[in-house]
XYZ file of C-alpha atoms in Angstrom:
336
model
C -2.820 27.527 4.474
C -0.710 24.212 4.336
C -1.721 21.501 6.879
C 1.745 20.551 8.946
C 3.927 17.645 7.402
C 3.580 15.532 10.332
C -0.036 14.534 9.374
C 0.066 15.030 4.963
C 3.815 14.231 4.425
C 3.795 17.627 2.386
C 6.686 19.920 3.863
C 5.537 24.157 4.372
C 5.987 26.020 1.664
C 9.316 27.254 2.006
C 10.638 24.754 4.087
C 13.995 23.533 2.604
C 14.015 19.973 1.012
C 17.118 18.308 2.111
C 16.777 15.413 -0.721
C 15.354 17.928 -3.659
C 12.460 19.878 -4.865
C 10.531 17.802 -7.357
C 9.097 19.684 -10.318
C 5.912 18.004 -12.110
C 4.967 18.689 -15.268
C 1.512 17.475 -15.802
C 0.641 17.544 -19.621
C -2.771 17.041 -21.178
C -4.346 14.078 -20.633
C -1.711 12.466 -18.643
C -2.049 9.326 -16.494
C -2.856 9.611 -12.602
C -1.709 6.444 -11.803
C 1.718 6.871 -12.718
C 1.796 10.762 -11.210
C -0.032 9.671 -7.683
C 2.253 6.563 -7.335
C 5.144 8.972 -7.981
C 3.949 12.176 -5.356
C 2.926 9.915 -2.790
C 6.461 7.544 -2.088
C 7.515 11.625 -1.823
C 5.017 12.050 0.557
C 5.158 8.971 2.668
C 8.863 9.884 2.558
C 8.222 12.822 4.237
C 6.436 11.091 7.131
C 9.642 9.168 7.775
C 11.978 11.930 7.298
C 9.925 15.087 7.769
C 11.240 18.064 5.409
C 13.380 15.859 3.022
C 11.427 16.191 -0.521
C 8.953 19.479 -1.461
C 6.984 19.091 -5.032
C 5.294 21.839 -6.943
C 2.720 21.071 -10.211
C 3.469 23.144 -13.385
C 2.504 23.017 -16.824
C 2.154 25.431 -19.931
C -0.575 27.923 -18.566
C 0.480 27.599 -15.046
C -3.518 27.202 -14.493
C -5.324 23.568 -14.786
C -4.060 20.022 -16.676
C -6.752 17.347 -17.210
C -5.821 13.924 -16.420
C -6.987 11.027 -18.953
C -9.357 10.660 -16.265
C -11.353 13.809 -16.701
C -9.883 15.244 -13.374
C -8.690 18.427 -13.441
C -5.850 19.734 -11.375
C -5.204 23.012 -10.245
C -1.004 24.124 -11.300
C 1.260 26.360 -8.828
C 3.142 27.339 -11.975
C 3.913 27.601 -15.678
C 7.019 27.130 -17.295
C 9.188 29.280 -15.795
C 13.233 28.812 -15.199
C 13.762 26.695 -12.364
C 16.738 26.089 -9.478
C 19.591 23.847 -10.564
C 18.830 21.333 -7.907
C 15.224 20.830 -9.196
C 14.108 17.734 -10.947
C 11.574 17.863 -13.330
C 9.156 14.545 -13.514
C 7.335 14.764 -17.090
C 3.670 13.255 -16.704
C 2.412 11.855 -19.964
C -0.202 10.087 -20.842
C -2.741 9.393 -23.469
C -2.173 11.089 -27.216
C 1.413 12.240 -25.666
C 2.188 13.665 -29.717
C -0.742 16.065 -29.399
C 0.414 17.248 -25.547
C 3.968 17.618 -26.724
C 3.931 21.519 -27.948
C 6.962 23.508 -29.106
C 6.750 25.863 -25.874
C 7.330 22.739 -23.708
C 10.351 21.105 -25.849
C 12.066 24.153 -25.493
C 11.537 25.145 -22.142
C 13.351 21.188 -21.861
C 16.099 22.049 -23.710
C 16.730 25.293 -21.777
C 16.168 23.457 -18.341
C 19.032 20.599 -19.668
C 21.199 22.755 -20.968
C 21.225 24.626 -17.182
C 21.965 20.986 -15.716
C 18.627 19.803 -14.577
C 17.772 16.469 -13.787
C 14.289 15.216 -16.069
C 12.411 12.190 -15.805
C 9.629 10.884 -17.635
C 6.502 9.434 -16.776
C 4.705 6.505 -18.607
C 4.210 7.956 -22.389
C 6.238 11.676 -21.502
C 9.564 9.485 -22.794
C 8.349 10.602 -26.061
C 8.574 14.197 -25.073
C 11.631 13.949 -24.085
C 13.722 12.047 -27.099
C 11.246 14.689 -29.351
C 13.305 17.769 -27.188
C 16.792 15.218 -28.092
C 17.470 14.838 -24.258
C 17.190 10.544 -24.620
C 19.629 10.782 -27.870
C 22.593 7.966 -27.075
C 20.760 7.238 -23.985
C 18.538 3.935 -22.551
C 15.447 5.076 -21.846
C 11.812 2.877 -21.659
C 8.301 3.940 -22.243
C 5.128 1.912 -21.864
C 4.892 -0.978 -23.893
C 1.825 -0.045 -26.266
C 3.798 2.382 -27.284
C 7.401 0.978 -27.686
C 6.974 0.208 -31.904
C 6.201 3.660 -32.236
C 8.641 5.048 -30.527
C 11.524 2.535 -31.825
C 10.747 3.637 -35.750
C 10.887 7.527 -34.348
C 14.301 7.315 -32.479
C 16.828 5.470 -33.809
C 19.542 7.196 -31.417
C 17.667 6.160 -28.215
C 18.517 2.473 -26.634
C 15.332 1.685 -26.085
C 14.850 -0.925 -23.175
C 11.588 -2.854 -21.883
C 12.708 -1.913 -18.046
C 10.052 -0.747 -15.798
C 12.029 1.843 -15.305
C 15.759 3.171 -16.761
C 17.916 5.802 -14.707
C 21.142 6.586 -17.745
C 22.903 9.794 -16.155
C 20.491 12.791 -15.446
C 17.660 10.970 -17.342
C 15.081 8.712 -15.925
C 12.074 7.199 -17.885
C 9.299 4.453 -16.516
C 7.153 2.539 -18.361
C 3.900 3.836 -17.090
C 1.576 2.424 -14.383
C 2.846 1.905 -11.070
C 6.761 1.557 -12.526
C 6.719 5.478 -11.020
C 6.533 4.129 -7.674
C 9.694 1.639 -8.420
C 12.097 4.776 -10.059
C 10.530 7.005 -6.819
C 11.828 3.901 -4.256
C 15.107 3.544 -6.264
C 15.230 7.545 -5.438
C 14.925 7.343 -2.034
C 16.774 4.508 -1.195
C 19.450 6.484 -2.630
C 18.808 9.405 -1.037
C 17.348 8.475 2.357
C 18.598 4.581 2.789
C 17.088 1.420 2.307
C 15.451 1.051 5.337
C 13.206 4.071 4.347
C 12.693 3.235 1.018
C 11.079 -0.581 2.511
C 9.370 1.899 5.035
C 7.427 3.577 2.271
C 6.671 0.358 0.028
C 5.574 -0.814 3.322
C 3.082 2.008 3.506
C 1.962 2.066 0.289
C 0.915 -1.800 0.104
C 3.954 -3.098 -2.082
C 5.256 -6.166 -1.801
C 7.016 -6.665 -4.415
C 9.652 -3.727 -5.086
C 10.911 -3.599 -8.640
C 14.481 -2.796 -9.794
C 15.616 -1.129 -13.507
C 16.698 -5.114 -14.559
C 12.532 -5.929 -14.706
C 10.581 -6.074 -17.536
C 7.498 -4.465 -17.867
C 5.478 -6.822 -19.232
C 4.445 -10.043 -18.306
C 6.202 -13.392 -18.903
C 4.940 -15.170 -22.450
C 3.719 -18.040 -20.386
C 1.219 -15.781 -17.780
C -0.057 -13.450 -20.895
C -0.960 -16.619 -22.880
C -2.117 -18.548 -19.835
C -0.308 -21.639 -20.599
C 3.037 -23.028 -19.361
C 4.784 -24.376 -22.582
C 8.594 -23.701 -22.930
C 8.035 -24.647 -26.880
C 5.309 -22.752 -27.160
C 6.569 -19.573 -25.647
C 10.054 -19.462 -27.604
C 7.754 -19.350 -31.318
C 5.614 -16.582 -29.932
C 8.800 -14.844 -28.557
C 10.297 -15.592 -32.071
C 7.205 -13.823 -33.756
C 7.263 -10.945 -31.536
C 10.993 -10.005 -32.439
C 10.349 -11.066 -36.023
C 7.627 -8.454 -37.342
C 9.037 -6.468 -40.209
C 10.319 -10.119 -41.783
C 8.220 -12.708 -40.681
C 9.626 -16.211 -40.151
C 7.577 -18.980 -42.025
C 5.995 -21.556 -39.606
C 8.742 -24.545 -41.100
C 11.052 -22.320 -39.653
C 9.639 -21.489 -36.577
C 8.672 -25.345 -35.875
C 12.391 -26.352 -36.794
C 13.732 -23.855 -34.481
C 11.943 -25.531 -31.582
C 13.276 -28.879 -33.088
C 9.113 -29.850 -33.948
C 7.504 -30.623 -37.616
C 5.509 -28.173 -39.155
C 2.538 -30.375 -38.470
C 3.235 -30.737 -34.457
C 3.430 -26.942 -34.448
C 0.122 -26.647 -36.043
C -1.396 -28.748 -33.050
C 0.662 -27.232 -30.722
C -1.224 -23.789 -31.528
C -4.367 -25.343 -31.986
C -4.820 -26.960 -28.732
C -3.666 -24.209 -26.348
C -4.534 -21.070 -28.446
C -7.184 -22.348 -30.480
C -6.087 -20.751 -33.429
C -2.578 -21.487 -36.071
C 0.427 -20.259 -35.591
C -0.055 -17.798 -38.653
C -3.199 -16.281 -37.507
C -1.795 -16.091 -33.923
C 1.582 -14.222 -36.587
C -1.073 -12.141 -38.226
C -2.408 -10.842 -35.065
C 0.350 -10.165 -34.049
C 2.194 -8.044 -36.828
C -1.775 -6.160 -37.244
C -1.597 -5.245 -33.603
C 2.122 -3.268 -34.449
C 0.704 -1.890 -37.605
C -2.193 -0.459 -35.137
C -0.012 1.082 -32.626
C 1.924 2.855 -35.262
C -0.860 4.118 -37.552
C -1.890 5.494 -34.305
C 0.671 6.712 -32.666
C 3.331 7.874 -35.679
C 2.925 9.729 -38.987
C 4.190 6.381 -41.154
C 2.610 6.576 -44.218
C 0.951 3.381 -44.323
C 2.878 1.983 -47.003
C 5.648 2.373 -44.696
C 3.489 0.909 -41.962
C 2.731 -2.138 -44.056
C 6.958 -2.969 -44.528
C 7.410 -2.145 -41.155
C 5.034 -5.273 -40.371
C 6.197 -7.684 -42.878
C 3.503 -7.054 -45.906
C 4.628 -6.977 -49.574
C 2.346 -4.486 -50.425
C -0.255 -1.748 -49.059
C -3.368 -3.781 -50.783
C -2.469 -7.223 -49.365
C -1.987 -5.299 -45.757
C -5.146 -3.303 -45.931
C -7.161 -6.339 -46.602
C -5.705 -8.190 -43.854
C -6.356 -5.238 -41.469
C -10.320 -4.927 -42.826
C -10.633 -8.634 -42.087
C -9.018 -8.713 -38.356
C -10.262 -4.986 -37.644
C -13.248 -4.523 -39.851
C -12.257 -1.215 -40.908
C -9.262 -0.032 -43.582
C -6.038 1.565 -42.022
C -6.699 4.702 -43.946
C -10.059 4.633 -42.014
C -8.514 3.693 -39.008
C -5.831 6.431 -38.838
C -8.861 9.375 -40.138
C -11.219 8.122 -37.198
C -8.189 8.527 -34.867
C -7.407 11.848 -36.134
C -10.867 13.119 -36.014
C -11.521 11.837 -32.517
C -8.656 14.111 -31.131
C -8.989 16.894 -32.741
C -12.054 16.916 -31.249
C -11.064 16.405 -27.713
């Protein structure tokens, strides 16, 4: 028995959605955050305009997905062909390689070839340039995952938008970037003043369009407010596979080598080429974890000569060897 839409925002079952019927696809392990923020500016929608969205949960099964939370939520369907005027919302999350199965990246390419609108989700991006759908396309995922996905898909335009709309393809960057895309929907569909209606509801003062970055400003990550300072970090984050030498860095900001050195020292506690090495290991991380790079190939990728020299700097900032690193990864998921 459904419970009227004038109290949940959740039209009757077969009540006709006048802006769309939203198809969500919740793989293993995906994030809640980013599928909640996402059902419920449909649902607060619905309060303002009763009957204009209705949502259904699939997934391969059409039985139960786990969240990355442990939660388990019960599907109304599997995989099945779906209306034209659907839109499929991909819900990725954690491990999104292992969640991405050959069943699903076909039943993708089917549903695209038939003209349906797919988004993605915080990590489900993946999914979706793995099916070819983001080929020649801007898309964004989440951040932690953006060197891995960069090596994988040369043909996608990768962007660090909270969220990217290119044609029938929409992608967030995880976290609450789904509630940004789902405003950006319904402004379009239902008008502005709705669309500041349900931010208003949900708490959100601060409504995000597909020109914001998703992550914060050099300055607030490091904690410190020093136009020099932030251009060399910004300079070492674009600079990983050849890494600019610190005389080069420092003359770029129009400093000595020796100013730079202080520079580092006094607001990071550290020198510029450990805060560099950090840097570059963190990459090398991300894709040992999250690609099948050889780690030789990881190493060039992040600016070492040679697989020796980068596994001792990874022991000595991560107290384990990447070949370690990438078999206790493995092992862990298999057994999840």
């Amino acid at each position: 028995m459904t419970t009227p839409s004038s109290v949940t925002g959740r039209p009757e079952e077969n009540t006709p959605a006048t802006a769309g019927r939203y198809v969500f696809v919740l793989m293993e392990n995906f994030t809640m955050l980013s599928f909640a923020g996402a059902i419920e500016a449909l649902r607060i929608a619905n309060r303002m305009v009763p009957g204009s969205y209705r949502w259904v949960l699939a997934g391969e099964g059409g039985e139960t997905a786990e969240c990355s939370a442990g939660i388990t939520y019960g599907l109304d369907m599997d995989l099945t062909e779906l209306q034209r005027d659907d839109v499929i919302m991909l819900c990725g999350g954690v491990d999104v390689q292992s969640a991405t199965s050959k069943k699903l990246l076909n039943w993708l390419r089917r549903e695209a070839r038939r003209g349906v609108k797919i988004g993605a989700l915080c990590t489900a991006a993946y999914t979706m340039a793995s099916a070819g759908l983001l080929d020649g396309k801007k898309a964004t995922i989440h951040w932690e995952n953006q060197d891995s996905f960069a090596e994988e898909f040369e043909d996608v335009e990768l962007t660090k938008s909270v969220f990217v709309v290119d044609g029938n393809r929409m992608t967030t960057a995880g976290g609450t970037s789904s509630i940004d895309l789902m405003l950006s929907i319904i402004a379009t569909d239902l008008g502005e003043e709705v669309a500041n209606m349900v931010a208003d509801q949900q708490i959100y003062s601060s409504i995000r369009t597909d020109q914001d970055q998703q992550r914060l400003s050099i300055p607030t990550r490091i904690g410190v407010r020093h136009p020099k300072l932030s251009r060399v970090i910004q300079m070492m984050e674009v600079n990983i596979e050849e890494p600019i030498s610190p005389s080069l860095l420092a003359k770029e900001v129009g400093m000595s080598t020796r100013q730079l050195e202080r520079l580092f020292r006094r607001y990071l506690n550290r020198s510029p080429k450990r805060y560099y090495m950090a840097i570059r290991l963190q990459k090398a991380r991300n894709l040992l974890m999250q690609t099948d790079m050889s780690v030789i190939n990881v190493a060039l990728a992040c600016g070492f000569a040679s697989p020796s020299h980068f596994s001792k700097c990874y022991r000595a900032h991560y107290d384990t060897t990447p070949y370690r690193e990438r078999g206790a990864h493995a092992t862990k998921i298999s057994g999840a």
